Amino acid sequence: MSLLPWQSGVWASLVRRQNGKGLPHALLVSGAGGIGKHQLCLHIAKWLLCTRNGDDACGQCHSCQLWDAGSHPDFIICQPDEGSRQIRIDNVRRVNELIFQTPQISNCQVVIMRPVDVMNTNAANALLKTLEEPPGESFLLLETERFGSVLPTIRSRCQRISLTPPASDDSIAWLGQQGVSRDRALEALQRNYQAPLRALEWLNSGVADTQQTWTSELQQWSRGDLPLNRVAERWAKLEFADVIAWFYALSSDLLKTSSGVSREYCVFADAVTELGSQFGIDRMRLLRFQEKLQQILGQLLSGASHHNKTLTIEVLLLEWRELLVAEPHGVHA
């Protein structure tokens, strides 16, 4: 996995530390989704496992060849099992089994855990024991988009690498190398919080069209042109977290514009303009609505959600229509 162009500074710092006193056994890599956390962790892992001890993985030794083949015995990724949103104790036990063994090929073992903020209590306790007394030849690379949701006991035992979105020009240049025009790149970055990898996925996956459909259906429901059950049933068939995240971003944009923030700082500027041309907004109800969305989204991202999707969407849509007022362009306190 190659480094992304905007990661050269972080990489140089890691190399200096490794060549000096050495890297700590546990690194917590934090930052927004879509800016390259996982790519950086993969690059670090291959480098640490390489047997030639250079400033980067050599790509030629037996370790690098096994890595490229996807069969390195001294490396695993620990993440939620398919169909689950949580890292459970069995996942952490597999980590402990690996790192308390003698390395088979390399001079160490490397584990990537992602996202570390979705561990349940038993898994977190099992990991803490390993972090407190790490084996001599092991490295744990922990990824998170939500640093504040990582248990303090885990945060305190790791050294943090905080990644930020790249400069706009760097993102546009990189997207251009992927065949994306400047105008499309600007739009995609705006819709995806300036995260270039997420922007590229948004362009290639059809999410843009899906979000436009959600906006259109929301407007139709708001006007009374589309039945509640039809909207709820359609949205409930989709990835629930994606729907809630979109609804949260849209409500955040409405709060911004109601506070006088320019449209250029909105993720869904066009949708906000269209809604504003048809309806006014009760700002206090909007604040409560956004808080509810934030709570639901946090539960979904932590893996602790047990919502009935259709019922939850119906309730949210009913509350949404209650915060609309008849006069367009108006914001009511």
mmCIF file with all atom_site columns, C-alpha atoms in Angstrom, residues 18-213:
data_model
loop_
_atom_site.group_PDB
_atom_site.id
_atom_site.type_symbol
_atom_site.label_atom_id
_atom_site.label_alt_id
_atom_site.label_comp_id
_atom_site.label_asym_id
_atom_site.label_entity_id
_atom_site.label_seq_id
_atom_site.pdbx_PDB_ins_code
_atom_site.Cartn_x
_atom_site.Cartn_y
_atom_site.Cartn_z
_atom_site.occupancy
_atom_site.B_iso_or_equiv
_atom_site.pdbx_formal_charge
_atom_site.auth_seq_id
_atom_site.auth_comp_id
_atom_site.auth_asym_id
_atom_site.auth_atom_id
_atom_site.pdbx_PDB_model_num
ATOM 1   C CA . GLN A 1 18  ? 12.007  4.431   14.595  1.00 0.00 ? 18  GLN A CA 1
ATOM 2   C CA . ASN A 1 19  ? 15.634  5.187   13.761  1.00 0.00 ? 19  ASN A CA 1
ATOM 3   C CA . GLY A 1 20  ? 16.007  6.941   17.102  1.00 0.00 ? 20  GLY A CA 1
ATOM 4   C CA . LYS A 1 21  ? 14.512  5.406   20.214  1.00 0.00 ? 21  LYS A CA 1
ATOM 5   C CA . GLY A 1 22  ? 12.083  3.276   18.207  1.00 0.00 ? 22  GLY A CA 1
ATOM 6   C CA . LEU A 1 23  ? 8.335   3.467   17.801  1.00 0.00 ? 23  LEU A CA 1
ATOM 7   C CA . PRO A 1 24  ? 6.080   2.700   20.768  1.00 0.00 ? 24  PRO A CA 1
ATOM 8   C CA . HIS A 1 25  ? 4.286   -0.627  20.823  1.00 0.00 ? 25  HIS A CA 1
ATOM 9   C CA . ALA A 1 26  ? 0.857   1.019   20.476  1.00 0.00 ? 26  ALA A CA 1
ATOM 10  C CA . LEU A 1 27  ? -0.024  3.855   18.099  1.00 0.00 ? 27  LEU A CA 1
ATOM 11  C CA . LEU A 1 28  ? -3.512  5.373   18.002  1.00 0.00 ? 28  LEU A CA 1
ATOM 12  C CA . VAL A 1 29  ? -4.096  6.842   14.536  1.00 0.00 ? 29  VAL A CA 1
ATOM 13  C CA . SER A 1 30  ? -7.028  9.240   14.624  1.00 0.00 ? 30  SER A CA 1
ATOM 14  C CA . GLY A 1 31  ? -8.720  11.480  12.070  1.00 0.00 ? 31  GLY A CA 1
ATOM 15  C CA . ALA A 1 32  ? -11.768 11.884  9.884   1.00 0.00 ? 32  ALA A CA 1
ATOM 16  C CA . GLY A 1 33  ? -12.882 9.079   7.597   1.00 0.00 ? 33  GLY A CA 1
ATOM 17  C CA . GLY A 1 34  ? -11.579 9.134   4.064   1.00 0.00 ? 34  GLY A CA 1
ATOM 18  C CA . ILE A 1 35  ? -8.233  10.873  4.625   1.00 0.00 ? 35  ILE A CA 1
ATOM 19  C CA . GLY A 1 36  ? -6.042  7.766   4.613   1.00 0.00 ? 36  GLY A CA 1
ATOM 20  C CA . LYS A 1 37  ? -5.716  6.398   8.152   1.00 0.00 ? 37  LYS A CA 1
ATOM 21  C CA . HIS A 1 38  ? -5.950  2.777   7.053   1.00 0.00 ? 38  HIS A CA 1
ATOM 22  C CA . GLN A 1 39  ? -3.592  3.303   4.118   1.00 0.00 ? 39  GLN A CA 1
ATOM 23  C CA . LEU A 1 40  ? -1.012  4.792   6.477   1.00 0.00 ? 40  LEU A CA 1
ATOM 24  C CA . CYS A 1 41  ? -1.391  1.929   8.964   1.00 0.00 ? 41  CYS A CA 1
ATOM 25  C CA . LEU A 1 42  ? -0.958  -0.655  6.210   1.00 0.00 ? 42  LEU A CA 1
ATOM 26  C CA . HIS A 1 43  ? 2.192   1.119   5.020   1.00 0.00 ? 43  HIS A CA 1
ATOM 27  C CA . ILE A 1 44  ? 3.566   1.199   8.570   1.00 0.00 ? 44  ILE A CA 1
ATOM 28  C CA . ALA A 1 45  ? 2.761   -2.485  9.065   1.00 0.00 ? 45  ALA A CA 1
ATOM 29  C CA . LYS A 1 46  ? 4.539   -3.618  5.899   1.00 0.00 ? 46  LYS A CA 1
ATOM 30  C CA . TRP A 1 47  ? 7.567   -1.483  6.792   1.00 0.00 ? 47  TRP A CA 1
ATOM 31  C CA . LEU A 1 48  ? 7.820   -2.840  10.345  1.00 0.00 ? 48  LEU A CA 1
ATOM 32  C CA . LEU A 1 49  ? 7.563   -6.411  9.066   1.00 0.00 ? 49  LEU A CA 1
ATOM 33  C CA . CYS A 1 50  ? 10.182  -5.918  6.341   1.00 0.00 ? 50  CYS A CA 1
ATOM 34  C CA . THR A 1 51  ? 13.393  -7.751  7.293   1.00 0.00 ? 51  THR A CA 1
ATOM 35  C CA . ARG A 1 52  ? 15.820  -5.273  5.698   1.00 0.00 ? 52  ARG A CA 1
ATOM 36  C CA . ASN A 1 53  ? 15.294  -2.505  8.289   1.00 0.00 ? 53  ASN A CA 1
ATOM 37  C CA . GLY A 1 54  ? 15.366  0.418   5.859   1.00 0.00 ? 54  GLY A CA 1
ATOM 38  C CA . ASP A 1 55  ? 13.435  3.684   5.825   1.00 0.00 ? 55  ASP A CA 1
ATOM 39  C CA . ASP A 1 56  ? 10.619  1.941   3.950   1.00 0.00 ? 56  ASP A CA 1
ATOM 40  C CA . ALA A 1 57  ? 9.593   -1.589  3.056   1.00 0.00 ? 57  ALA A CA 1
ATOM 41  C CA . CYS A 1 58  ? 12.005  -2.977  0.482   1.00 0.00 ? 58  CYS A CA 1
ATOM 42  C CA . GLY A 1 59  ? 9.336   -4.852  -1.490  1.00 0.00 ? 59  GLY A CA 1
ATOM 43  C CA . GLN A 1 60  ? 11.778  -7.685  -2.242  1.00 0.00 ? 60  GLN A CA 1
ATOM 44  C CA . CYS A 1 61  ? 12.451  -9.699  0.921   1.00 0.00 ? 61  CYS A CA 1
ATOM 45  C CA . HIS A 1 62  ? 10.458  -12.801 1.822   1.00 0.00 ? 62  HIS A CA 1
ATOM 46  C CA . SER A 1 63  ? 8.383   -10.803 4.294   1.00 0.00 ? 63  SER A CA 1
ATOM 47  C CA . CYS A 1 64  ? 7.414   -8.224  1.668   1.00 0.00 ? 64  CYS A CA 1
ATOM 48  C CA . GLN A 1 65  ? 6.569   -10.966 -0.818  1.00 0.00 ? 65  GLN A CA 1
ATOM 49  C CA . LEU A 1 66  ? 4.280   -12.649 1.719   1.00 0.00 ? 66  LEU A CA 1
ATOM 50  C CA . TRP A 1 67  ? 2.693   -9.278  2.462   1.00 0.00 ? 67  TRP A CA 1
ATOM 51  C CA . ASP A 1 68  ? 2.038   -8.639  -1.212  1.00 0.00 ? 68  ASP A CA 1
ATOM 52  C CA . ALA A 1 69  ? 0.467   -12.092 -1.468  1.00 0.00 ? 69  ALA A CA 1
ATOM 53  C CA . GLY A 1 70  ? -1.806  -11.317 1.484   1.00 0.00 ? 70  GLY A CA 1
ATOM 54  C CA . SER A 1 71  ? -0.505  -14.239 3.537   1.00 0.00 ? 71  SER A CA 1
ATOM 55  C CA . HIS A 1 72  ? 1.945   -12.816 6.077   1.00 0.00 ? 72  HIS A CA 1
ATOM 56  C CA . PRO A 1 73  ? 1.767   -14.999 9.214   1.00 0.00 ? 73  PRO A CA 1
ATOM 57  C CA . ASP A 1 74  ? 2.889   -12.212 11.562  1.00 0.00 ? 74  ASP A CA 1
ATOM 58  C CA . PHE A 1 75  ? 0.115   -9.780  10.667  1.00 0.00 ? 75  PHE A CA 1
ATOM 59  C CA . ILE A 1 76  ? -3.637  -9.605  11.210  1.00 0.00 ? 76  ILE A CA 1
ATOM 60  C CA . ILE A 1 77  ? -6.385  -6.990  10.992  1.00 0.00 ? 77  ILE A CA 1
ATOM 61  C CA . CYS A 1 78  ? -8.806  -7.001  13.904  1.00 0.00 ? 78  CYS A CA 1
ATOM 62  C CA . GLN A 1 79  ? -12.202 -5.561  12.989  1.00 0.00 ? 79  GLN A CA 1
ATOM 63  C CA . PRO A 1 80  ? -15.891 -6.401  13.500  1.00 0.00 ? 80  PRO A CA 1
ATOM 64  C CA . ASP A 1 81  ? -16.968 -9.703  12.000  1.00 0.00 ? 81  ASP A CA 1
ATOM 65  C CA . GLU A 1 82  ? -19.284 -9.592  9.014   1.00 0.00 ? 82  GLU A CA 1
ATOM 66  C CA . GLY A 1 83  ? -22.778 -8.658  10.116  1.00 0.00 ? 83  GLY A CA 1
ATOM 67  C CA . SER A 1 84  ? -21.531 -7.048  13.335  1.00 0.00 ? 84  SER A CA 1
ATOM 68  C CA . ARG A 1 85  ? -20.628 -3.480  14.213  1.00 0.00 ? 85  ARG A CA 1
ATOM 69  C CA . GLN A 1 86  ? -18.584 -4.327  17.297  1.00 0.00 ? 86  GLN A CA 1
ATOM 70  C CA . ILE A 1 87  ? -15.146 -5.737  17.998  1.00 0.00 ? 87  ILE A CA 1
ATOM 71  C CA . ARG A 1 88  ? -15.853 -8.549  20.434  1.00 0.00 ? 88  ARG A CA 1
ATOM 72  C CA . ILE A 1 89  ? -13.673 -10.446 22.866  1.00 0.00 ? 89  ILE A CA 1
ATOM 73  C CA . ASP A 1 90  ? -13.092 -13.343 20.435  1.00 0.00 ? 90  ASP A CA 1
ATOM 74  C CA . ASN A 1 91  ? -11.543 -10.842 17.996  1.00 0.00 ? 91  ASN A CA 1
ATOM 75  C CA . VAL A 1 92  ? -9.159  -9.586  20.689  1.00 0.00 ? 92  VAL A CA 1
ATOM 76  C CA . ARG A 1 93  ? -8.314  -13.108 21.785  1.00 0.00 ? 93  ARG A CA 1
ATOM 77  C CA . ARG A 1 94  ? -7.087  -13.839 18.256  1.00 0.00 ? 94  ARG A CA 1
ATOM 78  C CA . VAL A 1 95  ? -4.890  -10.751 18.521  1.00 0.00 ? 95  VAL A CA 1
ATOM 79  C CA . ASN A 1 96  ? -3.436  -11.908 21.824  1.00 0.00 ? 96  ASN A CA 1
ATOM 80  C CA . GLU A 1 97  ? -2.793  -15.400 20.476  1.00 0.00 ? 97  GLU A CA 1
ATOM 81  C CA . LEU A 1 98  ? -0.721  -13.922 17.649  1.00 0.00 ? 98  LEU A CA 1
ATOM 82  C CA . ILE A 1 99  ? 1.365   -11.379 19.502  1.00 0.00 ? 99  ILE A CA 1
ATOM 83  C CA . PHE A 1 100 ? 2.268   -13.645 22.406  1.00 0.00 ? 100 PHE A CA 1
ATOM 84  C CA . GLN A 1 101 ? 3.846   -16.109 19.982  1.00 0.00 ? 101 GLN A CA 1
ATOM 85  C CA . THR A 1 102 ? 7.326   -15.905 18.506  1.00 0.00 ? 102 THR A CA 1
ATOM 86  C CA . PRO A 1 103 ? 7.330   -14.178 15.075  1.00 0.00 ? 103 PRO A CA 1
ATOM 87  C CA . GLN A 1 104 ? 7.492   -16.699 12.243  1.00 0.00 ? 104 GLN A CA 1
ATOM 88  C CA . ILE A 1 105 ? 9.027   -14.614 9.438   1.00 0.00 ? 105 ILE A CA 1
ATOM 89  C CA . SER A 1 106 ? 9.711   -11.061 10.575  1.00 0.00 ? 106 SER A CA 1
ATOM 90  C CA . ASN A 1 107 ? 11.353  -9.589  13.646  1.00 0.00 ? 107 ASN A CA 1
ATOM 91  C CA . CYS A 1 108 ? 7.986   -8.628  15.095  1.00 0.00 ? 108 CYS A CA 1
ATOM 92  C CA . GLN A 1 109 ? 4.233   -9.040  14.750  1.00 0.00 ? 109 GLN A CA 1
ATOM 93  C CA . VAL A 1 110 ? 1.885   -6.236  13.733  1.00 0.00 ? 110 VAL A CA 1
ATOM 94  C CA . VAL A 1 111 ? -1.828  -5.895  14.406  1.00 0.00 ? 111 VAL A CA 1
ATOM 95  C CA . ILE A 1 112 ? -4.170  -3.275  12.963  1.00 0.00 ? 112 ILE A CA 1
ATOM 96  C CA . MET A 1 113 ? -7.378  -2.731  14.948  1.00 0.00 ? 113 MET A CA 1
ATOM 97  C CA . ARG A 1 114 ? -10.176 -0.761  13.266  1.00 0.00 ? 114 ARG A CA 1
ATOM 98  C CA . PRO A 1 115 ? -12.167 1.027   14.429  1.00 0.00 ? 115 PRO A CA 1
ATOM 99  C CA . VAL A 1 116 ? -10.982 0.719   18.001  1.00 0.00 ? 116 VAL A CA 1
ATOM 100 C CA . ASP A 1 117 ? -13.883 2.805   19.339  1.00 0.00 ? 117 ASP A CA 1
ATOM 101 C CA . VAL A 1 118 ? -16.402 -0.012  18.677  1.00 0.00 ? 118 VAL A CA 1
ATOM 102 C CA . MET A 1 119 ? -14.960 -2.539  21.105  1.00 0.00 ? 119 MET A CA 1
ATOM 103 C CA . ASN A 1 120 ? -17.437 -3.868  23.637  1.00 0.00 ? 120 ASN A CA 1
ATOM 104 C CA . THR A 1 121 ? -16.509 -3.900  27.324  1.00 0.00 ? 121 THR A CA 1
ATOM 105 C CA . ASN A 1 122 ? -15.109 -7.439  27.433  1.00 0.00 ? 122 ASN A CA 1
ATOM 106 C CA . ALA A 1 123 ? -12.990 -6.853  24.341  1.00 0.00 ? 123 ALA A CA 1
ATOM 107 C CA . ALA A 1 124 ? -11.645 -3.579  25.751  1.00 0.00 ? 124 ALA A CA 1
ATOM 108 C CA . ASN A 1 125 ? -10.675 -5.251  29.020  1.00 0.00 ? 125 ASN A CA 1
ATOM 109 C CA . ALA A 1 126 ? -8.867  -8.032  27.149  1.00 0.00 ? 126 ALA A CA 1
ATOM 110 C CA . LEU A 1 127 ? -6.965  -5.473  25.073  1.00 0.00 ? 127 LEU A CA 1
ATOM 111 C CA . LEU A 1 128 ? -6.014  -3.429  28.150  1.00 0.00 ? 128 LEU A CA 1
ATOM 112 C CA . LYS A 1 129 ? -4.083  -6.344  29.585  1.00 0.00 ? 129 LYS A CA 1
ATOM 113 C CA . THR A 1 130 ? -2.056  -6.556  26.386  1.00 0.00 ? 130 THR A CA 1
ATOM 114 C CA . LEU A 1 131 ? -1.438  -2.800  26.280  1.00 0.00 ? 131 LEU A CA 1
ATOM 115 C CA . GLU A 1 132 ? -0.272  -2.817  29.904  1.00 0.00 ? 132 GLU A CA 1
ATOM 116 C CA . GLU A 1 133 ? 2.273   -5.595  29.311  1.00 0.00 ? 133 GLU A CA 1
ATOM 117 C CA . PRO A 1 134 ? 2.991   -5.720  25.573  1.00 0.00 ? 134 PRO A CA 1
ATOM 118 C CA . PRO A 1 135 ? 5.241   -8.493  24.281  1.00 0.00 ? 135 PRO A CA 1
ATOM 119 C CA . GLY A 1 136 ? 8.694   -7.374  23.270  1.00 0.00 ? 136 GLY A CA 1
ATOM 120 C CA . GLU A 1 137 ? 8.252   -7.925  19.539  1.00 0.00 ? 137 GLU A CA 1
ATOM 121 C CA . SER A 1 138 ? 4.811   -6.594  18.672  1.00 0.00 ? 138 SER A CA 1
ATOM 122 C CA . PHE A 1 139 ? 3.135   -3.432  17.427  1.00 0.00 ? 139 PHE A CA 1
ATOM 123 C CA . LEU A 1 140 ? -0.537  -2.480  17.667  1.00 0.00 ? 140 LEU A CA 1
ATOM 124 C CA . LEU A 1 141 ? -1.855  0.148   15.247  1.00 0.00 ? 141 LEU A CA 1
ATOM 125 C CA . LEU A 1 142 ? -5.279  1.355   16.389  1.00 0.00 ? 142 LEU A CA 1
ATOM 126 C CA . GLU A 1 143 ? -7.526  3.374   14.057  1.00 0.00 ? 143 GLU A CA 1
ATOM 127 C CA . THR A 1 144 ? -10.396 5.651   15.002  1.00 0.00 ? 144 THR A CA 1
ATOM 128 C CA . GLU A 1 145 ? -12.543 8.396   13.515  1.00 0.00 ? 145 GLU A CA 1
ATOM 129 C CA . ARG A 1 146 ? -13.935 9.233   16.958  1.00 0.00 ? 146 ARG A CA 1
ATOM 130 C CA . PHE A 1 147 ? -11.010 9.802   19.315  1.00 0.00 ? 147 PHE A CA 1
ATOM 131 C CA . GLY A 1 148 ? -13.308 10.955  22.115  1.00 0.00 ? 148 GLY A CA 1
ATOM 132 C CA . SER A 1 149 ? -15.192 7.653   22.005  1.00 0.00 ? 149 SER A CA 1
ATOM 133 C CA . VAL A 1 150 ? -12.062 5.580   22.634  1.00 0.00 ? 150 VAL A CA 1
ATOM 134 C CA . LEU A 1 151 ? -11.899 4.509   26.269  1.00 0.00 ? 151 LEU A CA 1
ATOM 135 C CA . PRO A 1 152 ? -9.557  6.790   28.288  1.00 0.00 ? 152 PRO A CA 1
ATOM 136 C CA . THR A 1 153 ? -7.789  3.711   29.640  1.00 0.00 ? 153 THR A CA 1
ATOM 137 C CA . ILE A 1 154 ? -6.882  2.726   26.073  1.00 0.00 ? 154 ILE A CA 1
ATOM 138 C CA . ARG A 1 155 ? -6.000  6.260   24.946  1.00 0.00 ? 155 ARG A CA 1
ATOM 139 C CA . SER A 1 156 ? -3.613  6.650   27.879  1.00 0.00 ? 156 SER A CA 1
ATOM 140 C CA . ARG A 1 157 ? -1.646  3.558   26.857  1.00 0.00 ? 157 ARG A CA 1
ATOM 141 C CA . CYS A 1 158 ? -1.093  4.620   23.242  1.00 0.00 ? 158 CYS A CA 1
ATOM 142 C CA . GLN A 1 159 ? 0.767   7.394   21.488  1.00 0.00 ? 159 GLN A CA 1
ATOM 143 C CA . ARG A 1 160 ? -1.537  9.343   19.207  1.00 0.00 ? 160 ARG A CA 1
ATOM 144 C CA . ILE A 1 161 ? -0.968  10.232  15.572  1.00 0.00 ? 161 ILE A CA 1
ATOM 145 C CA . SER A 1 162 ? -3.593  12.800  14.626  1.00 0.00 ? 162 SER A CA 1
ATOM 146 C CA . LEU A 1 163 ? -4.259  13.098  10.894  1.00 0.00 ? 163 LEU A CA 1
ATOM 147 C CA . THR A 1 164 ? -6.029  16.069  9.307   1.00 0.00 ? 164 THR A CA 1
ATOM 148 C CA . PRO A 1 165 ? -7.609  16.465  5.864   1.00 0.00 ? 165 PRO A CA 1
ATOM 149 C CA . PRO A 1 166 ? -5.079  17.498  3.222   1.00 0.00 ? 166 PRO A CA 1
ATOM 150 C CA . ALA A 1 167 ? -5.006  20.963  1.703   1.00 0.00 ? 167 ALA A CA 1
ATOM 151 C CA . SER A 1 168 ? -7.652  21.481  -0.959  1.00 0.00 ? 168 SER A CA 1
ATOM 152 C CA . ASP A 1 169 ? -5.089  21.808  -3.756  1.00 0.00 ? 169 ASP A CA 1
ATOM 153 C CA . ASP A 1 170 ? -3.473  18.499  -2.753  1.00 0.00 ? 170 ASP A CA 1
ATOM 154 C CA . SER A 1 171 ? -6.840  16.755  -2.722  1.00 0.00 ? 171 SER A CA 1
ATOM 155 C CA . ILE A 1 172 ? -7.836  18.199  -6.098  1.00 0.00 ? 172 ILE A CA 1
ATOM 156 C CA . ALA A 1 173 ? -4.483  17.196  -7.601  1.00 0.00 ? 173 ALA A CA 1
ATOM 157 C CA . TRP A 1 174 ? -4.819  13.650  -6.281  1.00 0.00 ? 174 TRP A CA 1
ATOM 158 C CA . LEU A 1 175 ? -8.395  13.322  -7.513  1.00 0.00 ? 175 LEU A CA 1
ATOM 159 C CA . GLY A 1 176 ? -7.214  14.638  -10.875 1.00 0.00 ? 176 GLY A CA 1
ATOM 160 C CA . GLN A 1 177 ? -4.738  11.769  -11.031 1.00 0.00 ? 177 GLN A CA 1
ATOM 161 C CA . GLN A 1 178 ? -7.710  9.449   -10.560 1.00 0.00 ? 178 GLN A CA 1
ATOM 162 C CA . GLY A 1 179 ? -9.397  10.989  -13.610 1.00 0.00 ? 179 GLY A CA 1
ATOM 163 C CA . VAL A 1 180 ? -11.716 13.421  -11.793 1.00 0.00 ? 180 VAL A CA 1
ATOM 164 C CA . SER A 1 181 ? -12.248 16.893  -13.252 1.00 0.00 ? 181 SER A CA 1
ATOM 165 C CA . ARG A 1 182 ? -11.609 19.929  -11.060 1.00 0.00 ? 182 ARG A CA 1
ATOM 166 C CA . ASP A 1 183 ? -15.294 20.908  -10.863 1.00 0.00 ? 183 ASP A CA 1
ATOM 167 C CA . ARG A 1 184 ? -16.359 17.377  -9.892  1.00 0.00 ? 184 ARG A CA 1
ATOM 168 C CA . ALA A 1 185 ? -13.513 17.196  -7.398  1.00 0.00 ? 185 ALA A CA 1
ATOM 169 C CA . LEU A 1 186 ? -14.617 20.435  -5.739  1.00 0.00 ? 186 LEU A CA 1
ATOM 170 C CA . GLU A 1 187 ? -18.197 19.192  -5.502  1.00 0.00 ? 187 GLU A CA 1
ATOM 171 C CA . ALA A 1 188 ? -17.175 15.787  -4.148  1.00 0.00 ? 188 ALA A CA 1
ATOM 172 C CA . LEU A 1 189 ? -14.860 17.300  -1.542  1.00 0.00 ? 189 LEU A CA 1
ATOM 173 C CA . GLN A 1 190 ? -17.577 19.684  -0.372  1.00 0.00 ? 190 GLN A CA 1
ATOM 174 C CA . ARG A 1 191 ? -20.017 16.804  0.023   1.00 0.00 ? 191 ARG A CA 1
ATOM 175 C CA . ASN A 1 192 ? -17.472 14.694  1.923   1.00 0.00 ? 192 ASN A CA 1
ATOM 176 C CA . TYR A 1 193 ? -15.909 17.077  4.428   1.00 0.00 ? 193 TYR A CA 1
ATOM 177 C CA . GLN A 1 194 ? -12.761 17.606  2.328   1.00 0.00 ? 194 GLN A CA 1
ATOM 178 C CA . ALA A 1 195 ? -11.834 13.917  2.640   1.00 0.00 ? 195 ALA A CA 1
ATOM 179 C CA . PRO A 1 196 ? -10.369 12.877  -0.752  1.00 0.00 ? 196 PRO A CA 1
ATOM 180 C CA . LEU A 1 197 ? -10.715 9.078   -0.447  1.00 0.00 ? 197 LEU A CA 1
ATOM 181 C CA . ARG A 1 198 ? -14.312 9.409   0.666   1.00 0.00 ? 198 ARG A CA 1
ATOM 182 C CA . ALA A 1 199 ? -14.901 11.896  -2.157  1.00 0.00 ? 199 ALA A CA 1
ATOM 183 C CA . LEU A 1 200 ? -13.586 9.409   -4.729  1.00 0.00 ? 200 LEU A CA 1
ATOM 184 C CA . GLU A 1 201 ? -15.774 6.643   -3.322  1.00 0.00 ? 201 GLU A CA 1
ATOM 185 C CA . TRP A 1 202 ? -18.763 9.017   -3.402  1.00 0.00 ? 202 TRP A CA 1
ATOM 186 C CA . LEU A 1 203 ? -18.126 9.680   -7.091  1.00 0.00 ? 203 LEU A CA 1
ATOM 187 C CA . ASN A 1 204 ? -17.680 6.028   -8.020  1.00 0.00 ? 204 ASN A CA 1
ATOM 188 C CA . SER A 1 205 ? -20.386 4.393   -5.921  1.00 0.00 ? 205 SER A CA 1
ATOM 189 C CA . GLY A 1 206 ? -23.513 6.236   -7.018  1.00 0.00 ? 206 GLY A CA 1
ATOM 190 C CA . VAL A 1 207 ? -24.040 7.701   -3.543  1.00 0.00 ? 207 VAL A CA 1
ATOM 191 C CA . ALA A 1 208 ? -24.449 11.142  -5.111  1.00 0.00 ? 208 ALA A CA 1
ATOM 192 C CA . ASP A 1 209 ? -27.569 9.999   -6.981  1.00 0.00 ? 209 ASP A CA 1
ATOM 193 C CA . THR A 1 210 ? -28.872 8.229   -3.884  1.00 0.00 ? 210 THR A CA 1
ATOM 194 C CA . GLN A 1 211 ? -28.537 11.342  -1.753  1.00 0.00 ? 211 GLN A CA 1
ATOM 195 C CA . GLN A 1 212 ? -30.294 13.387  -4.430  1.00 0.00 ? 212 GLN A CA 1
ATOM 196 C CA . THR A 1 213 ? -33.154 10.880  -4.327  1.00 0.00 ? 213 THR A CA 1
#
